[in-house]
XYZ file of C-alpha atoms in Angstrom:
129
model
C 0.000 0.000 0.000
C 1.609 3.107 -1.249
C 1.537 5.950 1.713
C 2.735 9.618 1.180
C 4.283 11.710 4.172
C 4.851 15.239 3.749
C 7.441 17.369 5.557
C 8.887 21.211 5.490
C 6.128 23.546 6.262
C 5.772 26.318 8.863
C 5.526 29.731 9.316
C 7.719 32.379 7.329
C 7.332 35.937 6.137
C 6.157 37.265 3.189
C 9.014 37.031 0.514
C 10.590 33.859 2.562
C 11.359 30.860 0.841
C 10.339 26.996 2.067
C 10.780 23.564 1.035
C 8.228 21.173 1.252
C 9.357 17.488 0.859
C 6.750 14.408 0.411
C 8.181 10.790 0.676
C 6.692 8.225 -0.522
C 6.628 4.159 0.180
C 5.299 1.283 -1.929
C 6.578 0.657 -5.967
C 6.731 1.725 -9.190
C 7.031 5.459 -7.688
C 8.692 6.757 -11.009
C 5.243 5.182 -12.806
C 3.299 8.024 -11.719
C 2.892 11.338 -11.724
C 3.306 13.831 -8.687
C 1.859 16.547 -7.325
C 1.254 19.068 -5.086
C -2.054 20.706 -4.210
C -2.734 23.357 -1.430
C -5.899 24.117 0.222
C -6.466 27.753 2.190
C -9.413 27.852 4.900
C -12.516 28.108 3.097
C -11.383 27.618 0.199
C -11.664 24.183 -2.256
C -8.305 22.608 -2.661
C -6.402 23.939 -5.679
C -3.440 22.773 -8.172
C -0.209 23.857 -7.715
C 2.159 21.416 -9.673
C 3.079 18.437 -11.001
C 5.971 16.468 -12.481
C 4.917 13.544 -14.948
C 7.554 10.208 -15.552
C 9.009 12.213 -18.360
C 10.029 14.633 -16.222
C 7.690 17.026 -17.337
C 6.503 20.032 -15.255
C 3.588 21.798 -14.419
C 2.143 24.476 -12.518
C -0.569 26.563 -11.574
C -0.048 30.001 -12.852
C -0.321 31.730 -9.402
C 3.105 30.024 -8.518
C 4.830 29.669 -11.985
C 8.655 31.565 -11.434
C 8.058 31.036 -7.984
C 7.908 27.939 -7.335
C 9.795 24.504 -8.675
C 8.898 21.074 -8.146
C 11.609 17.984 -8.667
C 11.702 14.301 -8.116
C 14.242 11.937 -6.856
C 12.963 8.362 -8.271
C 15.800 6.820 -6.220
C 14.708 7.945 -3.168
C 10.892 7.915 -3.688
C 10.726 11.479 -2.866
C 9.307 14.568 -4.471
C 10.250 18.301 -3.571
C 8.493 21.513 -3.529
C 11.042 24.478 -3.746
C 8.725 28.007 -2.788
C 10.094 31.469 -3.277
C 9.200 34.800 -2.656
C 5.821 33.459 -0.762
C 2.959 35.871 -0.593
C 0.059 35.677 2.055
C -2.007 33.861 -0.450
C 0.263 30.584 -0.726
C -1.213 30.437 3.122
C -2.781 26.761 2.933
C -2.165 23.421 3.442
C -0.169 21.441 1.058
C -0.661 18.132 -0.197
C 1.124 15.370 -2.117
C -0.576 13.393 -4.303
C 0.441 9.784 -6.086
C -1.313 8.717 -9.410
C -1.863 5.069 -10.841
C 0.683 4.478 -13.218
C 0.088 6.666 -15.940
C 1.571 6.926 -19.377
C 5.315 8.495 -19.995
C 3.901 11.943 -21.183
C 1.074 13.697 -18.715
C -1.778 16.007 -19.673
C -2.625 20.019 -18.192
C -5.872 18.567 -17.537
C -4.745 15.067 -16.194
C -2.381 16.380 -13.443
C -4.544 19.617 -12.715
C -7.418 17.441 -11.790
C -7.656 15.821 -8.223
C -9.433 12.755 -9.478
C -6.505 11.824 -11.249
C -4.714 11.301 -7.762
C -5.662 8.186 -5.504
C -3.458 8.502 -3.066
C -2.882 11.526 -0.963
C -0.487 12.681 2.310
C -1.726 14.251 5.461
C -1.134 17.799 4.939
C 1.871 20.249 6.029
C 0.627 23.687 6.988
C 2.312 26.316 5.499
C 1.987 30.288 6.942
C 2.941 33.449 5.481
C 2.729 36.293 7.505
C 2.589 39.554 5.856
């Protein structure tokens, strides 16, 4: 059973960078595609990026140039790298683990959360202004 455990949030100021890391357990992690959601109170949960088996990335326009997503298929990891955060990246951020999915992802396929069936707890991240 494939589990996902994210790590690296907290509170920072505005223009502060973080690093969020997920880890994940269970095979054929380089089979699917990663990503990284966020959700702020009252608010639905929202894309923020995505790396497909290619290597392929993706991202939400409200963090593209700010942020960067990476994998590490050898340590069943994937990173979130978040600069210059603004009040609004206040959320909570989740990983998320596709099925196996083909060598070359879709905008629409990673965007969507039903793509994802397996998802980490949540790391809270703050930005104070």
């Amino acid at each position: 059973q494939v589990q996902l455990v994210e790590s690296g949030g907290g509170l920072v100021q505005a223009g502060d960078s973080l690093s969020l890391s997920c880890a994940a357990s269970g095979r054929r992690f380089s089979e699917a595609v990663m990503g990284w959601f966020r959700q702020a109170p009252g608010k639905d949960r929202e894309f923020v990026a995505a790396i497909d088996r290619s290597g392929r990335l993706y991202y939400a326009d409200s963090v593209k140039g700010r942020f960067t997503i990476s994998r590490d298929n050898a340590k069943n990891t994937v990173s979130l790298q978040m600069n210059s955060l603004k009040p609004d990246d206040t959320a909570v951020y989740y990983c998320g683990r596709t099925p196996r999915t083909a060598f070359f992802a879709t905008m629409d396929y990673v965007a969507s959360q039903k793509s994802y069936d397996t998802w980490g707890q949540g790391t809270q991240v703050t930005v104070s202004s």
